[in-house]
Amino acid sequence: MLTRRPLSRGARPPVHSHDFFELFWLDGGAAVHAINGKRDALESATITFIRPDDEHAIFPRSGSAQITNIAFWPETIAFLGARHGDVLSGRTFWSSEAMPDTVTLGSLQLLTLNAWAQRLDAAGRGQLALDAFLMAVLGLLANDDPLPPGAERGPPWLAESCHALLRPDVLRRGVKGFVAVSGLDPAHVARVCKRFTGKTPSLLVAEARMALAARLLADTDQAIVQIAMEVGLDNLSHFYVVFKTHHRMTPRAYRLRHRRDVLGL
């Protein structure tokens, strides 16, 4: 079953459990997830993997939220686990934690996920289409972007802050978001970043922004002004300057050169 719908303001669905697996993600708004006796605040661009016997309900936190939900029988997860258990063990549907696995998606991941869901919906409800979708999603989440060189030798908070730059809410806030994830004094964060990566927080943020911008230019049809806002640069002229500094060409030239086409054109 695949559904895409808004969560209406004021809706309070009952807490329930079931004998199948499901995953859902928010691509707009914010929600409260009542799950296994607790409440979890979910922001836009989060995906949650629900297992049989998890007791949950979801409703908008303020205003309305947009949710996509996909449910399927345990046999599918058993099949995937038997084939790829060494890679999937302890994550997503295979987590043994009391709370289900919830992952914050990057901007490109969310765009990709929604495109795959549209294809799945158009393909009908066949097992092959479902297996292909789930393998693509699990592979997408397994392929984390690498850390900046040297970050892995630093304290754990440095790696966490660098990984957090994949999250839209952190990236849009720039250096303030990067420092907020660390929970430390900005001057201390700057010293540690320089010591282990050789770069300032400002440069790490700029590189993360331009890496995402490049992927969005190559892989999506988003307008350049939308991409600039997506990476946290509302001034389009400034976005062009920063992009050209990092990629030695304008965003439009980059898109034309790196546009991926199945025909090779």
PDB file of C-alpha atoms in Angstrom:
ATOM      1  CA  MET A   1       0.000   0.000   0.000  1.00  0.00           C
ATOM      2  CA  LEU A   2       1.312   3.440  -0.937  1.00  0.00           C
ATOM      3  CA  THR A   3      -0.407   6.642   0.162  1.00  0.00           C
ATOM      4  CA  ARG A   4       0.607  10.294  -0.162  1.00  0.00           C
ATOM      5  CA  ARG A   5      -1.548  12.669   1.818  1.00  0.00           C
ATOM      6  CA  PRO A   6      -1.582  15.721   4.074  1.00  0.00           C
ATOM      7  CA  LEU A   7      -1.913  15.343   7.826  1.00  0.00           C
ATOM      8  CA  SER A   8      -4.834  17.601   8.641  1.00  0.00           C
ATOM      9  CA  ARG A   9      -4.534  20.141  11.418  1.00  0.00           C
ATOM     10  CA  GLY A  10      -6.168  18.928  14.610  1.00  0.00           C
ATOM     11  CA  ALA A  11      -6.205  15.264  13.532  1.00  0.00           C
ATOM     12  CA  ARG A  12      -5.507  12.800  16.374  1.00  0.00           C
ATOM     13  CA  PRO A  13      -5.428   9.259  14.975  1.00  0.00           C
ATOM     14  CA  PRO A  14      -5.420   6.420  17.532  1.00  0.00           C
ATOM     15  CA  VAL A  15      -2.195   4.688  18.507  1.00  0.00           C
ATOM     16  CA  HIS A  16      -2.073   1.327  16.733  1.00  0.00           C
ATOM     17  CA  SER A  17       0.177  -1.596  15.868  1.00  0.00           C
ATOM     18  CA  HIS A  18       0.069  -4.055  12.976  1.00  0.00           C
ATOM     19  CA  ASP A  19       1.594  -7.226  11.582  1.00  0.00           C
ATOM     20  CA  PHE A  20       3.376  -5.626   8.625  1.00  0.00           C
ATOM     21  CA  PHE A  21       6.309  -3.282   7.992  1.00  0.00           C
ATOM     22  CA  GLU A  22       5.980   0.281   6.847  1.00  0.00           C
ATOM     23  CA  LEU A  23       8.070   3.337   6.202  1.00  0.00           C
ATOM     24  CA  PHE A  24       6.974   6.935   6.012  1.00  0.00           C
ATOM     25  CA  TRP A  25       8.603  10.272   5.419  1.00  0.00           C
ATOM     26  CA  LEU A  26       7.682  13.926   5.728  1.00  0.00           C
ATOM     27  CA  ASP A  27       8.348  16.164   2.751  1.00  0.00           C
ATOM     28  CA  GLY A  28       6.642  19.199   4.198  1.00  0.00           C
ATOM     29  CA  GLY A  29       5.683  20.553   7.593  1.00  0.00           C
ATOM     30  CA  ALA A  30       6.467  19.041  10.983  1.00  0.00           C
ATOM     31  CA  ALA A  31       4.791  16.270  12.972  1.00  0.00           C
ATOM     32  CA  VAL A  32       4.632  14.528  16.320  1.00  0.00           C
ATOM     33  CA  HIS A  33       5.191  10.800  16.264  1.00  0.00           C
ATOM     34  CA  ALA A  34       3.629   8.960  19.213  1.00  0.00           C
ATOM     35  CA  ILE A  35       5.748   5.807  19.255  1.00  0.00           C
ATOM     36  CA  ASN A  36       6.090   3.006  21.826  1.00  0.00           C
ATOM     37  CA  GLY A  37       4.909   5.112  24.724  1.00  0.00           C
ATOM     38  CA  LYS A  38       6.964   8.200  23.841  1.00  0.00           C
ATOM     39  CA  ARG A  39       6.611  11.243  21.620  1.00  0.00           C
ATOM     40  CA  ASP A  40       9.160  12.178  18.971  1.00  0.00           C
ATOM     41  CA  ALA A  41       9.189  15.524  17.154  1.00  0.00           C
ATOM     42  CA  LEU A  42       9.724  15.013  13.415  1.00  0.00           C
ATOM     43  CA  GLU A  43      10.890  17.738  11.080  1.00  0.00           C
ATOM     44  CA  SER A  44      10.452  17.813   7.315  1.00  0.00           C
ATOM     45  CA  ALA A  45      12.769  15.459   5.384  1.00  0.00           C
ATOM     46  CA  THR A  46      12.798  12.647   7.953  1.00  0.00           C
ATOM     47  CA  ILE A  47      12.126   8.997   7.141  1.00  0.00           C
ATOM     48  CA  THR A  48      11.043   6.434   9.770  1.00  0.00           C
ATOM     49  CA  PHE A  49      11.142   2.633   9.524  1.00  0.00           C
ATOM     50  CA  ILE A  50       8.252   0.983  11.398  1.00  0.00           C
ATOM     51  CA  ARG A  51       8.430  -2.679  12.418  1.00  0.00           C
ATOM     52  CA  PRO A  52       5.577  -5.038  13.269  1.00  0.00           C
ATOM     53  CA  ASP A  53       4.376  -4.502  16.840  1.00  0.00           C
ATOM     54  CA  ASP A  54       5.657  -0.921  17.038  1.00  0.00           C
ATOM     55  CA  GLU A  55       2.739   1.054  18.507  1.00  0.00           C
ATOM     56  CA  HIS A  56       2.439   4.462  16.936  1.00  0.00           C
ATOM     57  CA  ALA A  57       0.399   7.322  15.537  1.00  0.00           C
ATOM     58  CA  ILE A  58       1.440  10.475  13.711  1.00  0.00           C
ATOM     59  CA  PHE A  59      -0.176  13.903  13.610  1.00  0.00           C
ATOM     60  CA  PRO A  60       0.900  17.425  12.575  1.00  0.00           C
ATOM     61  CA  ARG A  61       2.756  19.499  15.128  1.00  0.00           C
ATOM     62  CA  SER A  62       1.527  22.831  13.799  1.00  0.00           C
ATOM     63  CA  GLY A  63      -0.492  23.602  10.715  1.00  0.00           C
ATOM     64  CA  SER A  64      -0.342  20.672   8.305  1.00  0.00           C
ATOM     65  CA  ALA A  65       2.300  18.210   7.173  1.00  0.00           C
ATOM     66  CA  GLN A  66       2.730  16.124   4.033  1.00  0.00           C
ATOM     67  CA  ILE A  67       3.411  12.406   4.505  1.00  0.00           C
ATOM     68  CA  THR A  68       4.201   9.502   2.187  1.00  0.00           C
ATOM     69  CA  ASN A  69       3.556   6.047   3.640  1.00  0.00           C
ATOM     70  CA  ILE A  70       4.425   2.625   2.202  1.00  0.00           C
ATOM     71  CA  ALA A  71       3.339  -0.649   3.880  1.00  0.00           C
ATOM     72  CA  PHE A  72       4.199  -4.250   2.940  1.00  0.00           C
ATOM     73  CA  TRP A  73       4.300  -7.788   4.320  1.00  0.00           C
ATOM     74  CA  PRO A  74       7.146  -9.266   6.426  1.00  0.00           C
ATOM     75  CA  GLU A  75       8.133 -11.727   3.705  1.00  0.00           C
ATOM     76  CA  THR A  76       9.755  -8.897   1.760  1.00  0.00           C
ATOM     77  CA  ILE A  77      11.976  -7.899   4.686  1.00  0.00           C
ATOM     78  CA  ALA A  78      12.844 -11.546   5.371  1.00  0.00           C
ATOM     79  CA  PHE A  79      13.977 -11.931   1.757  1.00  0.00           C
ATOM     80  CA  LEU A  80      16.115  -8.783   1.774  1.00  0.00           C
ATOM     81  CA  GLY A  81      17.583  -9.663   5.169  1.00  0.00           C
ATOM     82  CA  ALA A  82      18.588 -13.132   3.978  1.00  0.00           C
ATOM     83  CA  ARG A  83      20.392 -11.653   0.969  1.00  0.00           C
ATOM     84  CA  HIS A  84      21.977  -8.563   2.521  1.00  0.00           C
ATOM     85  CA  GLY A  85      21.873  -9.103   6.290  1.00  0.00           C
ATOM     86  CA  ASP A  86      25.585  -8.436   6.767  1.00  0.00           C
ATOM     87  CA  VAL A  87      25.129  -4.873   5.482  1.00  0.00           C
ATOM     88  CA  LEU A  88      21.617  -4.161   6.782  1.00  0.00           C
ATOM     89  CA  SER A  89      21.941  -5.667  10.269  1.00  0.00           C
ATOM     90  CA  GLY A  90      20.996  -3.289  13.085  1.00  0.00           C
ATOM     91  CA  ARG A  91      19.708  -0.535  10.809  1.00  0.00           C
ATOM     92  CA  THR A  92      16.343   0.616   9.447  1.00  0.00           C
ATOM     93  CA  PHE A  93      13.869  -2.309   9.565  1.00  0.00           C
ATOM     94  CA  TRP A  94      16.455  -4.547  11.221  1.00  0.00           C
ATOM     95  CA  SER A  95      17.055  -2.295  14.222  1.00  0.00           C
ATOM     96  CA  SER A  96      16.597  -4.000  17.601  1.00  0.00           C
ATOM     97  CA  GLU A  97      16.345  -0.711  19.525  1.00  0.00           C
ATOM     98  CA  ALA A  98      13.196   0.108  21.471  1.00  0.00           C
ATOM     99  CA  MET A  99      12.515   3.050  19.178  1.00  0.00           C
ATOM    100  CA  PRO A 100      12.364   2.620  15.382  1.00  0.00           C
ATOM    101  CA  ASP A 101      15.124   3.983  13.194  1.00  0.00           C
ATOM    102  CA  THR A 102      14.539   7.563  12.009  1.00  0.00           C
ATOM    103  CA  VAL A 103      16.908   9.212   9.513  1.00  0.00           C
ATOM    104  CA  THR A 104      17.144  12.866   8.492  1.00  0.00           C
ATOM    105  CA  LEU A 105      17.435  13.106   4.718  1.00  0.00           C
ATOM    106  CA  GLY A 106      19.570  15.480   2.731  1.00  0.00           C
ATOM    107  CA  SER A 107      17.892  17.684   0.138  1.00  0.00           C
ATOM    108  CA  LEU A 108      18.968  15.535  -2.808  1.00  0.00           C
ATOM    109  CA  GLN A 109      17.986  12.349  -0.949  1.00  0.00           C
ATOM    110  CA  LEU A 110      14.471  13.701  -0.408  1.00  0.00           C
ATOM    111  CA  LEU A 111      14.076  14.717  -4.036  1.00  0.00           C
ATOM    112  CA  THR A 112      15.323  11.293  -5.146  1.00  0.00           C
ATOM    113  CA  LEU A 113      13.051   9.464  -2.711  1.00  0.00           C
ATOM    114  CA  ASN A 114       9.949  11.301  -3.925  1.00  0.00           C
ATOM    115  CA  ALA A 115      10.844  10.557  -7.548  1.00  0.00           C
ATOM    116  CA  TRP A 116      11.233   6.851  -6.739  1.00  0.00           C
ATOM    117  CA  ALA A 117       7.897   6.831  -4.914  1.00  0.00           C
ATOM    118  CA  GLN A 118       6.184   8.288  -7.977  1.00  0.00           C
ATOM    119  CA  ARG A 119       7.690   5.542 -10.125  1.00  0.00           C
ATOM    120  CA  LEU A 120       6.622   2.894  -7.623  1.00  0.00           C
ATOM    121  CA  ASP A 121       3.080   4.264  -7.603  1.00  0.00           C
ATOM    122  CA  ALA A 122       2.959   4.234 -11.397  1.00  0.00           C
ATOM    123  CA  ALA A 123       4.364   0.693 -11.557  1.00  0.00           C
ATOM    124  CA  GLY A 124       1.467  -0.763  -9.598  1.00  0.00           C
ATOM    125  CA  ARG A 125       1.751  -3.065  -6.619  1.00  0.00           C
ATOM    126  CA  GLY A 126       4.010  -5.791  -8.001  1.00  0.00           C
ATOM    127  CA  GLN A 127       6.681  -7.436  -5.851  1.00  0.00           C
ATOM    128  CA  LEU A 128       9.478  -6.620  -8.300  1.00  0.00           C
ATOM    129  CA  ALA A 129       8.707  -2.902  -8.174  1.00  0.00           C
ATOM    130  CA  LEU A 130       8.591  -2.965  -4.367  1.00  0.00           C
ATOM    131  CA  ASP A 131      11.869  -4.886  -4.058  1.00  0.00           C
ATOM    132  CA  ALA A 132      13.578  -2.462  -6.439  1.00  0.00           C
ATOM    133  CA  PHE A 133      12.264   0.535  -4.502  1.00  0.00           C
ATOM    134  CA  LEU A 134      13.360  -0.796  -1.108  1.00  0.00           C
ATOM    135  CA  MET A 135      16.821  -1.764  -2.335  1.00  0.00           C
ATOM    136  CA  ALA A 136      17.259   1.696  -3.833  1.00  0.00           C
ATOM    137  CA  VAL A 137      16.180   3.398  -0.586  1.00  0.00           C
ATOM    138  CA  LEU A 138      18.391   1.218   1.601  1.00  0.00           C
ATOM    139  CA  GLY A 139      21.329   1.751  -0.735  1.00  0.00           C
ATOM    140  CA  LEU A 140      20.742   5.497  -0.743  1.00  0.00           C
ATOM    141  CA  LEU A 141      20.889   5.666   3.041  1.00  0.00           C
ATOM    142  CA  ALA A 142      23.898   3.340   3.263  1.00  0.00           C
ATOM    143  CA  ASN A 143      26.043   5.578   1.066  1.00  0.00           C
ATOM    144  CA  ASP A 144      26.962   8.393   3.443  1.00  0.00           C
ATOM    145  CA  ASP A 145      29.044  11.250   2.089  1.00  0.00           C
ATOM    146  CA  PRO A 146      32.681  11.001   3.243  1.00  0.00           C
ATOM    147  CA  LEU A 147      34.007  13.214   5.988  1.00  0.00           C
ATOM    148  CA  PRO A 148      36.439  16.013   5.171  1.00  0.00           C
ATOM    149  CA  PRO A 149      40.015  14.670   5.315  1.00  0.00           C
ATOM    150  CA  GLY A 150      41.294  14.705   8.888  1.00  0.00           C
ATOM    151  CA  ALA A 151      37.866  14.957  10.545  1.00  0.00           C
ATOM    152  CA  GLU A 152      37.881  11.268  11.466  1.00  0.00           C
ATOM    153  CA  ARG A 153      40.984  11.883  13.645  1.00  0.00           C
ATOM    154  CA  GLY A 154      39.258  14.589  15.652  1.00  0.00           C
ATOM    155  CA  PRO A 155      36.812  14.368  18.568  1.00  0.00           C
ATOM    156  CA  PRO A 156      33.458  12.649  17.891  1.00  0.00           C
ATOM    157  CA  TRP A 157      31.553  15.934  17.811  1.00  0.00           C
ATOM    158  CA  LEU A 158      33.604  17.082  14.800  1.00  0.00           C
ATOM    159  CA  ALA A 159      32.521  14.105  12.687  1.00  0.00           C
ATOM    160  CA  GLU A 160      28.937  14.541  13.889  1.00  0.00           C
ATOM    161  CA  SER A 161      28.920  18.216  12.938  1.00  0.00           C
ATOM    162  CA  CYS A 162      30.397  17.473   9.499  1.00  0.00           C
ATOM    163  CA  HIS A 163      27.793  14.769   8.853  1.00  0.00           C
ATOM    164  CA  ALA A 164      25.075  17.170  10.034  1.00  0.00           C
ATOM    165  CA  LEU A 165      25.892  19.428   7.073  1.00  0.00           C
ATOM    166  CA  LEU A 166      23.989  16.867   4.969  1.00  0.00           C
ATOM    167  CA  ARG A 167      20.816  17.955   6.760  1.00  0.00           C
ATOM    168  CA  PRO A 168      18.927  20.828   5.097  1.00  0.00           C
ATOM    169  CA  ASP A 169      18.034  22.506   8.401  1.00  0.00           C
ATOM    170  CA  VAL A 170      21.698  22.623   9.461  1.00  0.00           C
ATOM    171  CA  LEU A 171      23.141  23.583   6.075  1.00  0.00           C
ATOM    172  CA  ARG A 172      20.751  26.500   5.618  1.00  0.00           C
ATOM    173  CA  ARG A 173      21.896  27.954   8.964  1.00  0.00           C
ATOM    174  CA  GLY A 174      25.498  27.870   7.845  1.00  0.00           C
ATOM    175  CA  VAL A 175      28.244  28.202  10.431  1.00  0.00           C
ATOM    176  CA  LYS A 176      25.679  28.832  13.179  1.00  0.00           C
ATOM    177  CA  GLY A 177      24.045  25.498  12.422  1.00  0.00           C
ATOM    178  CA  PHE A 178      27.409  23.713  12.290  1.00  0.00           C
ATOM    179  CA  VAL A 179      28.430  25.121  15.674  1.00  0.00           C
ATOM    180  CA  ALA A 180      24.999  24.477  17.205  1.00  0.00           C
ATOM    181  CA  VAL A 181      25.295  20.752  16.445  1.00  0.00           C
ATOM    182  CA  SER A 182      28.601  20.623  18.322  1.00  0.00           C
ATOM    183  CA  GLY A 183      27.135  22.376  21.374  1.00  0.00           C
ATOM    184  CA  LEU A 184      30.499  24.058  21.959  1.00  0.00           C
ATOM    185  CA  ASP A 185      31.970  27.539  21.952  1.00  0.00           C
ATOM    186  CA  PRO A 186      32.404  28.886  18.385  1.00  0.00           C
ATOM    187  CA  ALA A 187      36.049  29.800  18.986  1.00  0.00           C
ATOM    188  CA  HIS A 188      36.820  26.280  20.236  1.00  0.00           C
ATOM    189  CA  VAL A 189      35.026  24.752  17.244  1.00  0.00           C
ATOM    190  CA  ALA A 190      37.073  26.925  14.875  1.00  0.00           C
ATOM    191  CA  ARG A 191      40.378  25.908  16.514  1.00  0.00           C
ATOM    192  CA  VAL A 192      39.592  22.191  16.411  1.00  0.00           C
ATOM    193  CA  CYS A 193      38.370  22.351  12.800  1.00  0.00           C
ATOM    194  CA  LYS A 194      41.561  24.117  11.736  1.00  0.00           C
ATOM    195  CA  ARG A 195      43.741  21.661  13.670  1.00  0.00           C
ATOM    196  CA  PHE A 196      42.268  18.454  12.225  1.00  0.00           C
ATOM    197  CA  THR A 197      40.947  19.463   8.787  1.00  0.00           C
ATOM    198  CA  GLY A 198      43.076  22.495   8.012  1.00  0.00           C
ATOM    199  CA  LYS A 199      39.875  24.409   7.250  1.00  0.00           C
ATOM    200  CA  THR A 200      37.681  26.926   9.024  1.00  0.00           C
ATOM    201  CA  PRO A 201      34.007  26.180   9.767  1.00  0.00           C
ATOM    202  CA  SER A 202      33.103  28.758   7.110  1.00  0.00           C
ATOM    203  CA  LEU A 203      35.062  26.855   4.467  1.00  0.00           C
ATOM    204  CA  LEU A 204      33.605  23.486   5.536  1.00  0.00           C
ATOM    205  CA  VAL A 205      30.092  24.923   5.244  1.00  0.00           C
ATOM    206  CA  ALA A 206      30.839  26.517   1.864  1.00  0.00           C
ATOM    207  CA  GLU A 207      32.226  23.226   0.526  1.00  0.00           C
ATOM    208  CA  ALA A 208      29.169  21.319   1.749  1.00  0.00           C
ATOM    209  CA  ARG A 209      26.862  23.888   0.166  1.00  0.00           C
ATOM    210  CA  MET A 210      28.650  23.806  -3.170  1.00  0.00           C
ATOM    211  CA  ALA A 211      28.826  19.989  -3.195  1.00  0.00           C
ATOM    212  CA  LEU A 212      25.054  19.811  -2.728  1.00  0.00           C
ATOM    213  CA  ALA A 213      24.482  22.564  -5.295  1.00  0.00           C
ATOM    214  CA  ALA A 214      26.559  20.638  -7.835  1.00  0.00           C
ATOM    215  CA  ARG A 215      24.589  17.433  -7.261  1.00  0.00           C
ATOM    216  CA  LEU A 216      21.265  19.252  -7.574  1.00  0.00           C
ATOM    217  CA  LEU A 217      22.382  20.926 -10.803  1.00  0.00           C
ATOM    218  CA  ALA A 218      23.450  17.605 -12.315  1.00  0.00           C
ATOM    219  CA  ASP A 219      20.632  15.394 -11.037  1.00  0.00           C
ATOM    220  CA  THR A 220      17.495  17.574 -10.908  1.00  0.00           C
ATOM    221  CA  ASP A 221      15.568  20.134 -12.941  1.00  0.00           C
ATOM    222  CA  GLN A 222      15.319  22.612 -10.069  1.00  0.00           C
ATOM    223  CA  ALA A 223      15.781  26.236 -11.074  1.00  0.00           C
ATOM    224  CA  ILE A 224      19.149  27.702 -10.116  1.00  0.00           C
ATOM    225  CA  VAL A 225      17.507  30.236  -7.826  1.00  0.00           C
ATOM    226  CA  GLN A 226      15.748  27.392  -5.990  1.00  0.00           C
ATOM    227  CA  ILE A 227      19.039  25.523  -5.598  1.00  0.00           C
ATOM    228  CA  ALA A 228      20.675  28.633  -4.173  1.00  0.00           C
ATOM    229  CA  MET A 229      17.935  28.892  -1.545  1.00  0.00           C
ATOM    230  CA  GLU A 230      18.113  25.137  -0.908  1.00  0.00           C
ATOM    231  CA  VAL A 231      21.756  25.424   0.166  1.00  0.00           C
ATOM    232  CA  GLY A 232      21.148  28.505   2.300  1.00  0.00           C
ATOM    233  CA  LEU A 233      22.262  31.316  -0.032  1.00  0.00           C
ATOM    234  CA  ASP A 234      19.302  33.605  -0.709  1.00  0.00           C
ATOM    235  CA  ASN A 235      21.394  36.120  -2.670  1.00  0.00           C
ATOM    236  CA  LEU A 236      21.640  34.691  -6.186  1.00  0.00           C
ATOM    237  CA  SER A 237      24.606  36.884  -7.179  1.00  0.00           C
ATOM    238  CA  HIS A 238      26.546  35.718  -4.129  1.00  0.00           C
ATOM    239  CA  PHE A 239      25.643  32.102  -4.931  1.00  0.00           C
ATOM    240  CA  TYR A 240      27.108  32.507  -8.428  1.00  0.00           C
ATOM    241  CA  VAL A 241      30.342  33.954  -7.018  1.00  0.00           C
ATOM    242  CA  VAL A 242      30.776  31.184  -4.439  1.00  0.00           C
ATOM    243  CA  PHE A 243      29.897  28.435  -6.931  1.00  0.00           C
ATOM    244  CA  LYS A 244      32.344  29.713  -9.548  1.00  0.00           C
ATOM    245  CA  THR A 245      35.070  29.946  -6.891  1.00  0.00           C
ATOM    246  CA  HIS A 246      34.622  26.266  -5.990  1.00  0.00           C
ATOM    247  CA  HIS A 247      33.834  24.734  -9.402  1.00  0.00           C
ATOM    248  CA  ARG A 248      35.643  27.078 -11.828  1.00  0.00           C
ATOM    249  CA  MET A 249      32.476  27.623 -13.873  1.00  0.00           C
ATOM    250  CA  THR A 250      29.008  29.111 -13.519  1.00  0.00           C
ATOM    251  CA  PRO A 251      26.102  26.997 -12.251  1.00  0.00           C
ATOM    252  CA  ARG A 252      24.545  26.993 -15.728  1.00  0.00           C
ATOM    253  CA  ALA A 253      27.780  25.837 -17.374  1.00  0.00           C
ATOM    254  CA  TYR A 254      28.161  23.124 -14.717  1.00  0.00           C
ATOM    255  CA  ARG A 255      24.639  21.867 -15.375  1.00  0.00           C
ATOM    256  CA  LEU A 256      25.210  21.714 -19.126  1.00  0.00           C
ATOM    257  CA  ARG A 257      28.510  19.857 -18.735  1.00  0.00           C
ATOM    258  CA  HIS A 258      27.420  17.370 -16.072  1.00  0.00           C
ATOM    259  CA  ARG A 259      23.794  16.758 -17.012  1.00  0.00           C
ATOM    260  CA  ARG A 260      23.256  13.028 -16.921  1.00  0.00           C
ATOM    261  CA  ASP A 261      21.247  11.645 -19.802  1.00  0.00           C
ATOM    262  CA  VAL A 262      20.441   7.985 -20.366  1.00  0.00           C
ATOM    263  CA  LEU A 263      21.060   8.499 -24.088  1.00  0.00           C
ATOM    264  CA  GLY A 264      24.494   9.976 -23.477  1.00  0.00           C
ATOM    265  CA  LEU A 265      23.568  13.227 -25.192  1.00  0.00           C
TER     266      LEU A 265
END
